PDB file of C-alpha atoms in Angstrom:
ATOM      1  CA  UNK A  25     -30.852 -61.235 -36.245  1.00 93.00           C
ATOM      2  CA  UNK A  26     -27.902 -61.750 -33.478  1.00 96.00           C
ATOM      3  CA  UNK A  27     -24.754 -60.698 -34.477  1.00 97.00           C
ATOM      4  CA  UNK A  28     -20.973 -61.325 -33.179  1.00 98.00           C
ATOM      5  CA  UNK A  29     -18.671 -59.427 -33.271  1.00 98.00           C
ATOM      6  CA  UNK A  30     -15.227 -60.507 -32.987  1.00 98.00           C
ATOM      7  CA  UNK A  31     -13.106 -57.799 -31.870  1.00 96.00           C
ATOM      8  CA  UNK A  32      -9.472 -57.565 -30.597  1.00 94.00           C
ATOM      9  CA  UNK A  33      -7.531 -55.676 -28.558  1.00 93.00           C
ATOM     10  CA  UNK A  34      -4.404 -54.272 -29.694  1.00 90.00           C
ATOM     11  CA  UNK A  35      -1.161 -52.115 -29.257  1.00 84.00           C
ATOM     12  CA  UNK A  36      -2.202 -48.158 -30.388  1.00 77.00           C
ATOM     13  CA  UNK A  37      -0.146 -48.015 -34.047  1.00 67.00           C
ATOM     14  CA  UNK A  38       0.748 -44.431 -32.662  1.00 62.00           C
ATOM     15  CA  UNK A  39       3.353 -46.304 -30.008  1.00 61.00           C
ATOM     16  CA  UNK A  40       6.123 -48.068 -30.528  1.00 61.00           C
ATOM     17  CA  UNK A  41       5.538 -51.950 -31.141  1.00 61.00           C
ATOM     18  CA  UNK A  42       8.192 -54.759 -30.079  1.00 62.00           C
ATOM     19  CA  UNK A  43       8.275 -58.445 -30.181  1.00 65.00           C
ATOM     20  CA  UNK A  44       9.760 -60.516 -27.262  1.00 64.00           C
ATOM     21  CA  UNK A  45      12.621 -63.465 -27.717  1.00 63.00           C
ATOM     22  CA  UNK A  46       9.921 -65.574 -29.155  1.00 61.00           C
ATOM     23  CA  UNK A  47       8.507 -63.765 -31.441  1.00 59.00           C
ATOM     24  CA  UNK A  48       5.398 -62.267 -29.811  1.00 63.00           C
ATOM     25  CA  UNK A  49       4.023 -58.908 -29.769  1.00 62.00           C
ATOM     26  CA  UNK A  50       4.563 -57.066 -26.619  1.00 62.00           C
ATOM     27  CA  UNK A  51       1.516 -56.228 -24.965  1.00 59.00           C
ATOM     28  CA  UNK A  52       2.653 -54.567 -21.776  1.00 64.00           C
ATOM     29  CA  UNK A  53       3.986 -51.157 -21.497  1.00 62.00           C
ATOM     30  CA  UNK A  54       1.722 -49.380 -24.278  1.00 70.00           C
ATOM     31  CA  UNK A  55      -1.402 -47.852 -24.956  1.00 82.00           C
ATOM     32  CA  UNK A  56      -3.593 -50.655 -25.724  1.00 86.00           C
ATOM     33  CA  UNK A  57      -6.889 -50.188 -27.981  1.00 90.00           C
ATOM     34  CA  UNK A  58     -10.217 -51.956 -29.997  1.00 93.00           C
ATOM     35  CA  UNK A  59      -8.891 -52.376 -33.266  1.00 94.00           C
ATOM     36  CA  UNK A  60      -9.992 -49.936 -35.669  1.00 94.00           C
ATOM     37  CA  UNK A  61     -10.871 -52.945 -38.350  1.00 95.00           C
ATOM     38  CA  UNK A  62     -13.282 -54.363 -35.265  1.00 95.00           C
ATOM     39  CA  UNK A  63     -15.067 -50.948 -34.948  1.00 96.00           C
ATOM     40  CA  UNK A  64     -15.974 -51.136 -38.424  1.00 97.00           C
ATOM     41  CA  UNK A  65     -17.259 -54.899 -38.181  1.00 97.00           C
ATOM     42  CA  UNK A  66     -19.030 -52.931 -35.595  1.00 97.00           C
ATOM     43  CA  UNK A  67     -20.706 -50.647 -37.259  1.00 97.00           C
ATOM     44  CA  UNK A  68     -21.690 -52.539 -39.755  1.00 97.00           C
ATOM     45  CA  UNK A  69     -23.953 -54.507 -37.811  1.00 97.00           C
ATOM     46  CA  UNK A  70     -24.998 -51.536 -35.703  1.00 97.00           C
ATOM     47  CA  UNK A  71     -26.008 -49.903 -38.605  1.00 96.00           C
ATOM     48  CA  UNK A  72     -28.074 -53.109 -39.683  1.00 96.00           C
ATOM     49  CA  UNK A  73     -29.841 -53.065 -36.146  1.00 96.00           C
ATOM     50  CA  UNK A  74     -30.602 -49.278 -36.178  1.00 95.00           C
ATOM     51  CA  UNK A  75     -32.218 -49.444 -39.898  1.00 95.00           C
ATOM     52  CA  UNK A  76     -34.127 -52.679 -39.217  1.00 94.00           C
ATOM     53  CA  UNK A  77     -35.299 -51.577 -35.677  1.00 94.00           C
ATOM     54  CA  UNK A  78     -34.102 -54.985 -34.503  1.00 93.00           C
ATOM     55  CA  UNK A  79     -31.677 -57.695 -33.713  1.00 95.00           C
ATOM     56  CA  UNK A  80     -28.845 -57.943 -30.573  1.00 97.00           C
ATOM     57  CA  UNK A  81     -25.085 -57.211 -31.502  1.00 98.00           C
ATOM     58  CA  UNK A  82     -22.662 -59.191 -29.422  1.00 98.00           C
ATOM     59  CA  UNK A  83     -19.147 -58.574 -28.941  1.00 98.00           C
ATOM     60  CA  UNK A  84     -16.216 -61.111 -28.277  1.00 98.00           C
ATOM     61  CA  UNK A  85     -12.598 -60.648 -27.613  1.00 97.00           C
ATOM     62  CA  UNK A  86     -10.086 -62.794 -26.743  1.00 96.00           C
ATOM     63  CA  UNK A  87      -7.258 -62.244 -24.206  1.00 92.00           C
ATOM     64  CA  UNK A  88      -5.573 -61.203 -21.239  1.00 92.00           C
ATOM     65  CA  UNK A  89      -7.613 -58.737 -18.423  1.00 92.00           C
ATOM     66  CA  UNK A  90      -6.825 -55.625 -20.319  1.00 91.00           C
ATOM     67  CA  UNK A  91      -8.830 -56.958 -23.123  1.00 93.00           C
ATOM     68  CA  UNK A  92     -11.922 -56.490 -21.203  1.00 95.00           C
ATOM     69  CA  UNK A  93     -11.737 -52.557 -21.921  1.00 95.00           C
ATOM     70  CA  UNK A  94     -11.916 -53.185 -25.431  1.00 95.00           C
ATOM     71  CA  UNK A  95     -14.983 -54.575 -25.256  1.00 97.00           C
ATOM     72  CA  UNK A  96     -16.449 -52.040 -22.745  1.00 96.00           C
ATOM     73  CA  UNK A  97     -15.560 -49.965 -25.563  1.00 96.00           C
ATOM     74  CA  UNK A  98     -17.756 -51.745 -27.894  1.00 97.00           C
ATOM     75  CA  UNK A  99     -20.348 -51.428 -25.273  1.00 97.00           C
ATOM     76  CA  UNK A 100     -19.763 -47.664 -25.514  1.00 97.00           C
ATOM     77  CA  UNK A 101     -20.225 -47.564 -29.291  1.00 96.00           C
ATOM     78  CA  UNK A 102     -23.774 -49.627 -28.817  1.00 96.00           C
ATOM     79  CA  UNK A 103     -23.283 -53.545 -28.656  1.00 97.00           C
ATOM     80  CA  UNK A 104     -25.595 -54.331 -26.284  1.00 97.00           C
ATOM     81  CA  UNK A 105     -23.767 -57.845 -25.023  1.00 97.00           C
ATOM     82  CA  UNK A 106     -20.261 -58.458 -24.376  1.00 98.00           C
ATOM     83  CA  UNK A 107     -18.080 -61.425 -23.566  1.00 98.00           C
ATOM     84  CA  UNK A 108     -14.741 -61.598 -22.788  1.00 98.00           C
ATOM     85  CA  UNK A 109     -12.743 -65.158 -23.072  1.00 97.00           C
ATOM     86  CA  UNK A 110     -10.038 -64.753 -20.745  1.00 95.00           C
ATOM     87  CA  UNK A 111      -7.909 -67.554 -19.002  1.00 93.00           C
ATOM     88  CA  UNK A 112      -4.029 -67.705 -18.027  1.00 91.00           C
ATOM     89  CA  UNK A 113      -4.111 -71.062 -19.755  1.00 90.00           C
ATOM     90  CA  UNK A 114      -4.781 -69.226 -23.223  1.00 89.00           C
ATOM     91  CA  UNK A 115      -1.409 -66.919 -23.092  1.00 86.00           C
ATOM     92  CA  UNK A 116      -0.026 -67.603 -26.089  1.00 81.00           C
ATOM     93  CA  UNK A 117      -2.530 -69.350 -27.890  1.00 85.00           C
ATOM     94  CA  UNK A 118      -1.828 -70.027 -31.832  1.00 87.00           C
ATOM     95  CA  UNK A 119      -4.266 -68.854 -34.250  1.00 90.00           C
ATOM     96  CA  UNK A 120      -5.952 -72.753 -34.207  1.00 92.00           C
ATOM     97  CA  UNK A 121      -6.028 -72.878 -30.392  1.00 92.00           C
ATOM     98  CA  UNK A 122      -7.548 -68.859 -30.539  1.00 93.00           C
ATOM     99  CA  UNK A 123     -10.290 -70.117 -32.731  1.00 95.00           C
ATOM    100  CA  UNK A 124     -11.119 -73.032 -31.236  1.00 95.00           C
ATOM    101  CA  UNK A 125     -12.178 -71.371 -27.623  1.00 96.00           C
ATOM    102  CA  UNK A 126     -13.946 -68.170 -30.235  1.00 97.00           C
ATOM    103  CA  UNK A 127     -15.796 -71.346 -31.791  1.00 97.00           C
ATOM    104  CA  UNK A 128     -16.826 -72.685 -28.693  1.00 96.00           C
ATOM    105  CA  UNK A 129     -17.825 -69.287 -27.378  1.00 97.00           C
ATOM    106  CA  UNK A 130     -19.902 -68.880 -30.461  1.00 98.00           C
ATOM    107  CA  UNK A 131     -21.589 -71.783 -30.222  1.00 97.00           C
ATOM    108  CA  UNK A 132     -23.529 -70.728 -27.284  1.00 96.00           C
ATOM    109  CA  UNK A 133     -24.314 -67.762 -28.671  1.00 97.00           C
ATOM    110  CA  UNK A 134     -26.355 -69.535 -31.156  1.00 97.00           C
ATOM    111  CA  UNK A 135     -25.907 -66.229 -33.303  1.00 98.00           C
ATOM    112  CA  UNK A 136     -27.531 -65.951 -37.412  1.00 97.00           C
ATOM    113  CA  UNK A 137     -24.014 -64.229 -38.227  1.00 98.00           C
ATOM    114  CA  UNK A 138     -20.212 -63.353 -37.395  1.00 98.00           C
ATOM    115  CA  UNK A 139     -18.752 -60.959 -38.509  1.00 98.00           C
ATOM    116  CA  UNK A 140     -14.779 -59.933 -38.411  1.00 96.00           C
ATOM    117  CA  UNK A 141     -12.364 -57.807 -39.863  1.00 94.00           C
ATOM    118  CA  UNK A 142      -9.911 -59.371 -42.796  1.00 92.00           C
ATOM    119  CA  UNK A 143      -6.700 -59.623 -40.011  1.00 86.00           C
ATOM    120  CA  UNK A 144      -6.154 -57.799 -36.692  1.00 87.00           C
ATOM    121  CA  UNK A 145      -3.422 -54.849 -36.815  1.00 78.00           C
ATOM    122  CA  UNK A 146      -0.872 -56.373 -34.620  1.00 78.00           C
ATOM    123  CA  UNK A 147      -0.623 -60.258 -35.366  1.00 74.00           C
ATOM    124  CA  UNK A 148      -1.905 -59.668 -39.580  1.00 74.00           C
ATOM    125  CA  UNK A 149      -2.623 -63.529 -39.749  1.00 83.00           C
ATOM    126  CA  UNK A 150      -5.749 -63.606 -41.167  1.00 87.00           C
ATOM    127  CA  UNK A 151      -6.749 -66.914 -40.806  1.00 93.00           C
ATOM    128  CA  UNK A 152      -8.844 -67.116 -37.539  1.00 95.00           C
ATOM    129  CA  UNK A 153     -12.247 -66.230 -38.970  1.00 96.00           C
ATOM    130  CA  UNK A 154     -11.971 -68.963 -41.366  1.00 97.00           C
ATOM    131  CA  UNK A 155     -11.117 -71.381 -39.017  1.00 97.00           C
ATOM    132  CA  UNK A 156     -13.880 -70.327 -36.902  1.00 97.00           C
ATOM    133  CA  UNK A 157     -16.236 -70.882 -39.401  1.00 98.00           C
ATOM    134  CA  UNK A 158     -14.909 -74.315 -40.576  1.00 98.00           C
ATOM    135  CA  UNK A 159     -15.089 -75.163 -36.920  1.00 97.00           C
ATOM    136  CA  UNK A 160     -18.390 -74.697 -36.421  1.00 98.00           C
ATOM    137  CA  UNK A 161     -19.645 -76.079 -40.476  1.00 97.00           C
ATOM    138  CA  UNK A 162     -20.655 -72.536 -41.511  1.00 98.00           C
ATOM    139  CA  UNK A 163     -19.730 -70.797 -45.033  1.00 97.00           C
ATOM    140  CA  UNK A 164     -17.659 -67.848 -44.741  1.00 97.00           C
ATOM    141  CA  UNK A 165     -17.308 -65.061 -46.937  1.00 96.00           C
ATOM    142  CA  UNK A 166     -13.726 -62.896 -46.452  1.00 96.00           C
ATOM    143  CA  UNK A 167     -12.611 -59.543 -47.541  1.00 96.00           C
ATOM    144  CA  UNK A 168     -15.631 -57.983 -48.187  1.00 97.00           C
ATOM    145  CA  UNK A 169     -15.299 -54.485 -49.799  1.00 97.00           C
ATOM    146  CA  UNK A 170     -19.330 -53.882 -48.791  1.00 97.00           C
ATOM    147  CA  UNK A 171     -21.634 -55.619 -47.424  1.00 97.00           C
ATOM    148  CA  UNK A 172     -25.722 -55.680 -47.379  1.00 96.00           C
ATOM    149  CA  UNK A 173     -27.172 -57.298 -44.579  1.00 96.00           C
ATOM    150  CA  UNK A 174     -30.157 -58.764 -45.895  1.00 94.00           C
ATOM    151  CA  UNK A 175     -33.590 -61.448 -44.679  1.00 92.00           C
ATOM    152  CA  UNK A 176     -31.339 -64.714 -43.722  1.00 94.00           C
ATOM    153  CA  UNK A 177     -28.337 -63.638 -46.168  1.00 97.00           C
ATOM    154  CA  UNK A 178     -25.751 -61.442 -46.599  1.00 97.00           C
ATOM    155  CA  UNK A 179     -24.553 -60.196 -50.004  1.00 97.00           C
ATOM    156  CA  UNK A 180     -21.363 -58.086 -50.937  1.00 97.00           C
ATOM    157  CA  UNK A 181     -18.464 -57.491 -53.014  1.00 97.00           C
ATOM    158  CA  UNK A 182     -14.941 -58.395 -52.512  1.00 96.00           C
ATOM    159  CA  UNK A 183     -12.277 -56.237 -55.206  1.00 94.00           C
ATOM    160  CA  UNK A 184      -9.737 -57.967 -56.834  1.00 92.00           C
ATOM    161  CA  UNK A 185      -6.828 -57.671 -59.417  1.00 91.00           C
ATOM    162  CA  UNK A 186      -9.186 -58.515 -62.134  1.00 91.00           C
ATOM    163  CA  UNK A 187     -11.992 -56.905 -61.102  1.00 94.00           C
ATOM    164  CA  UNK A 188     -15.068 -56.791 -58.586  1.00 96.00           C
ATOM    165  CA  UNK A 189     -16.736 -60.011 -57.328  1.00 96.00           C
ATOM    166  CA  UNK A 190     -20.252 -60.633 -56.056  1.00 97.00           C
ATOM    167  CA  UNK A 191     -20.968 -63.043 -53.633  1.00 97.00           C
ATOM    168  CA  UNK A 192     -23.965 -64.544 -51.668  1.00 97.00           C
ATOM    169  CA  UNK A 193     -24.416 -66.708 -49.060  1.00 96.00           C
ATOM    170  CA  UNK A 194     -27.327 -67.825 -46.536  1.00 97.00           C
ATOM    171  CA  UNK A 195     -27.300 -67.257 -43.136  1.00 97.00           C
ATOM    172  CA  UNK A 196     -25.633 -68.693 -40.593  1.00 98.00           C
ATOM    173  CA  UNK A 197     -22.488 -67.584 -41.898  1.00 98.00           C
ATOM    174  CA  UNK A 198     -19.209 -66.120 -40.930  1.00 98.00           C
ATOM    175  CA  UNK A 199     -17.448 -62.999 -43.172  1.00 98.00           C
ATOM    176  CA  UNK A 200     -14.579 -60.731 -42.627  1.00 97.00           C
ATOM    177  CA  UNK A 201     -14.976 -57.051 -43.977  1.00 96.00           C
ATOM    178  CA  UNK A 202     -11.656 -54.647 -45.070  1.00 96.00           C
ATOM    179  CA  UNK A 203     -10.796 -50.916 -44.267  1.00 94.00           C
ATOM    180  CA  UNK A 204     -13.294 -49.843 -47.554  1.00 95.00           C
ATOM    181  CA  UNK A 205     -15.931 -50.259 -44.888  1.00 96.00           C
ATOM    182  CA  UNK A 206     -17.131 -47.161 -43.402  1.00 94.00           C
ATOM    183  CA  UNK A 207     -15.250 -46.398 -40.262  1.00 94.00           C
ATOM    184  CA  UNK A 208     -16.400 -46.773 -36.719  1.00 94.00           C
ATOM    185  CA  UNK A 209     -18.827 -44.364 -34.725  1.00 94.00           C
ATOM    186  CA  UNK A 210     -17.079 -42.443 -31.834  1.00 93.00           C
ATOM    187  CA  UNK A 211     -18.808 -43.285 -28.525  1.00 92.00           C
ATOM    188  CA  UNK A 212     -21.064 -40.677 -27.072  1.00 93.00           C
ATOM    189  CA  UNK A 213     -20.850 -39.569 -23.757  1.00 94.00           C
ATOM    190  CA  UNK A 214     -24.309 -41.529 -23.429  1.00 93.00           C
ATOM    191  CA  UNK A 215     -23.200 -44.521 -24.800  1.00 94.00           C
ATOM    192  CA  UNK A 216     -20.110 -44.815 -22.420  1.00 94.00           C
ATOM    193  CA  UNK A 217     -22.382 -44.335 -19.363  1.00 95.00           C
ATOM    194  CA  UNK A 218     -24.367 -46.914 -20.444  1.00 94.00           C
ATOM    195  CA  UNK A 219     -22.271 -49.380 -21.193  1.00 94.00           C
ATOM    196  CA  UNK A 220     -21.477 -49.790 -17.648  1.00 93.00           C
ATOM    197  CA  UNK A 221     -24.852 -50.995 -17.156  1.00 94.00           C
ATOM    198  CA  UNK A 222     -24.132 -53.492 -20.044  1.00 97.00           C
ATOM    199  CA  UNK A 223     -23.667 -56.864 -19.206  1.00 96.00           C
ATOM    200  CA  UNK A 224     -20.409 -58.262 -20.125  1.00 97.00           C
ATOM    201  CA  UNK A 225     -19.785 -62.164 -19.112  1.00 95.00           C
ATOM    202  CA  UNK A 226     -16.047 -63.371 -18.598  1.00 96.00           C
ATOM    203  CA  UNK A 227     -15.805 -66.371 -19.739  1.00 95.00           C
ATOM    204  CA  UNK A 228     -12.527 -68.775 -19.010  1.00 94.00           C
ATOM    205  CA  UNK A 229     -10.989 -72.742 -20.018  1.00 93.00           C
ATOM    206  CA  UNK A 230     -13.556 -74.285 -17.281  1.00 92.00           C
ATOM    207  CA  UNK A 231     -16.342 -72.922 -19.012  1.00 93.00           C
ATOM    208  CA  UNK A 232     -15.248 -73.804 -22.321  1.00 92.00           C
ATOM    209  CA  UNK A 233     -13.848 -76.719 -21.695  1.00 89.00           C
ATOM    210  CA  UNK A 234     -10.662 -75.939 -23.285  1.00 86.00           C
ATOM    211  CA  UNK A 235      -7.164 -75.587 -21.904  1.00 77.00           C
ATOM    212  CA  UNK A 236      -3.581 -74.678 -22.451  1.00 68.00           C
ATOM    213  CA  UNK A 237      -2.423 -73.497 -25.249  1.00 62.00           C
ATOM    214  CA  UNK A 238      -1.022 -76.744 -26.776  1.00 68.00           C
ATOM    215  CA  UNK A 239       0.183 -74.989 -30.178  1.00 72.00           C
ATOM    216  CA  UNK A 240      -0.168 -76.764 -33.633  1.00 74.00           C
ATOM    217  CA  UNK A 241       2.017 -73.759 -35.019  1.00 76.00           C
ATOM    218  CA  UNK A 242       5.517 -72.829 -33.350  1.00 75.00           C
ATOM    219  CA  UNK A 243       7.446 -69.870 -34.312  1.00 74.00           C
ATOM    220  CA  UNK A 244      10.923 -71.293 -35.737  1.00 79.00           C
ATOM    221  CA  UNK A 245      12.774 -67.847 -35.594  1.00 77.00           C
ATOM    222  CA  UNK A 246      11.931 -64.501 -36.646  1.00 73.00           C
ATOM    223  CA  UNK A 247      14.190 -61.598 -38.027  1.00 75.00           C
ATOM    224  CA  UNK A 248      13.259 -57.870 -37.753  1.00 72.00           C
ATOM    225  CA  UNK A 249      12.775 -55.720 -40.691  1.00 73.00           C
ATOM    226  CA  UNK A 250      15.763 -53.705 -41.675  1.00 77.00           C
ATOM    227  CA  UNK A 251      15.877 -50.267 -42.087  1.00 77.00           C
ATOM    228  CA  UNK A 252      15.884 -48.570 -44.822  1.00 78.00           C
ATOM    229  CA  UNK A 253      18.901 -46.821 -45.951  1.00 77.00           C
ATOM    230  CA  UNK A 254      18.796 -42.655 -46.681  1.00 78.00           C
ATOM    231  CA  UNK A 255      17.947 -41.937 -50.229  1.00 78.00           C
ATOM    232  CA  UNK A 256      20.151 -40.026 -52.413  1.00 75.00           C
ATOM    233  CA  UNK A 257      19.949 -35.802 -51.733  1.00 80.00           C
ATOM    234  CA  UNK A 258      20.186 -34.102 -54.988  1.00 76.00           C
ATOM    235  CA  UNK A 259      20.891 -30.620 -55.465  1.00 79.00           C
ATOM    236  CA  UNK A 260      20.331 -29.023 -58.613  1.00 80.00           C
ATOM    237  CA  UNK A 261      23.439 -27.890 -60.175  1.00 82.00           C
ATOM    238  CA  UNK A 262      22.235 -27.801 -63.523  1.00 82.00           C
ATOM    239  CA  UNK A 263      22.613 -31.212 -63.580  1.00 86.00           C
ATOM    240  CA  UNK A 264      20.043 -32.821 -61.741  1.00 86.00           C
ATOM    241  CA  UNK A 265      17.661 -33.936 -64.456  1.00 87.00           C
ATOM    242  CA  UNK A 266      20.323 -35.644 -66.137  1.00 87.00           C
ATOM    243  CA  UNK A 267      21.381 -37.496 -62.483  1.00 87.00           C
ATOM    244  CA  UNK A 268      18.010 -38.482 -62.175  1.00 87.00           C
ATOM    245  CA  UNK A 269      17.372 -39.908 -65.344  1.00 89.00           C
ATOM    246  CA  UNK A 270      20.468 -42.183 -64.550  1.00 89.00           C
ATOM    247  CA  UNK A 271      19.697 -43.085 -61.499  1.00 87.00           C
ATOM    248  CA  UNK A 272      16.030 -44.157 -62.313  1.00 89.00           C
ATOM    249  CA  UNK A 273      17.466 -45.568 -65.976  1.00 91.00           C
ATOM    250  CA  UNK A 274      20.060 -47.929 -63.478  1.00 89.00           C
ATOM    251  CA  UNK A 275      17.186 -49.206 -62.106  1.00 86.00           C
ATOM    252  CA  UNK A 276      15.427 -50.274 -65.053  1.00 87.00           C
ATOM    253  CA  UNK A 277      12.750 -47.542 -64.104  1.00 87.00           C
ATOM    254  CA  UNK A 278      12.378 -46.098 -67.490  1.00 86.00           C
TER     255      UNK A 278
END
């Protein structure tokens, strides 16, 4: 079975994150890093290859020149393909343009599966694996809680407020896992040696066939998120039960 990954890189959540006049994530400036929802698409398909003895894992990102060490990253943690989609033209690129070129890029993979985590850390829009499937006619299945990798299907569970749901669907397919996944494998010193040996194709609009970004979404205006105001101190005077039970009792609480 060949397997994508789609991966992404993204600010480290231990920095500081900014947006710019237009409502973009800064990407300049800050540690930059595979998202941690991407190494555990990884490993789930890493796992699958290992147990089964077979199969090629192939990861994708998406972006600027920098993004290239998150895949060489991947590399390290045992894909044993990478491509990187990379063109000036794509700066900027809504989530319909982004999934377009990953569509196209897919398509000559000719892969049985994709596989994705439920939204990226930085942008949260969710939406780009499911476009990427209904681009190229495939069923997806999204926010998979677990996940078993089966003969030319893929069961799993997603959890929701009523309960847990059990889905199946045939292969070629698209799904999206969440954080209940188990986490990501660290690379060994082995496995970042040999991912320099690993052969990672950049691919860019000529290749694809698709150019500028020519966005179907615009960002109208955007307002930060304020912050919070300092709670109440209490000190107990003797009182402080009493205070609380007010306070909480205000705010229909109890």
């Amino acid at each position: 079975m060949r397997s994508v990954v789609l991966i992404k890189q993204v600010p480290d959540s231990d920095d500081s994150r900014d947006l710019d006049p237009g409502g973009r994530m800064l990407r300049t400036g800050g540690k930059q890093v595979l998202d941690e929802i991407g190494e555990r698409a990884l490993e789930l398909v890493l796992g699958h290859r290992e147990a089964t003895r077979s199969g090629e894992v192939v990861a994708m990102a998406m972006g600027p020149s920098g993004a290239r060490d998150a895949v060489r990253s991947a590399l390290a943690m045992g894909a044993d393909r990478g491509v990187h989609l990379c063109d000036e033209q794509w700066a900027g690129a809504d989530q319909i343009r982004t999934a377009r070129v990953l569509a196209a890029a897919v398509r000559r993979e000719e892969p049985d599966l994709v596989v994705a985590g439920r939204a990226s850390s930085d942008g949260a829009g969710g939406v780009v694996p499911a476009l990427v499937a209904h681009l190229l006619g495939w069923p997806v299945l999204s926010d998979l809680a677990s996940v078993d990798l089966g003969e030319g299907e893929v069961t799993g569970t997603r959890l929701t407020d009523l309960g847990t749901v059990s889905l199946r669907v045939l292969l070629p397919a698209v799904i999206t896992i969440t954080d209940q996944l188990p986490e990501g494998r660290p690379p060994t010193l082995r496995g970042v040696l040999g991912a320099r040996r690993k052969r990672l194709t950049t691919t860019d609009a000529a290749d694809l066939g698709i150019g500028g970004p020519d966005p179907r979404t615009v960002v109208l205006s955007f307002e930060r998120r304020r912050r919070r105001a300092a709670g109440v101190k209490v000190t107990d005077d003797g009182t402080a039960a009493a205070r609380l039970a007010t306070f909480l009792a205000d705010r229909r609480l109890i």
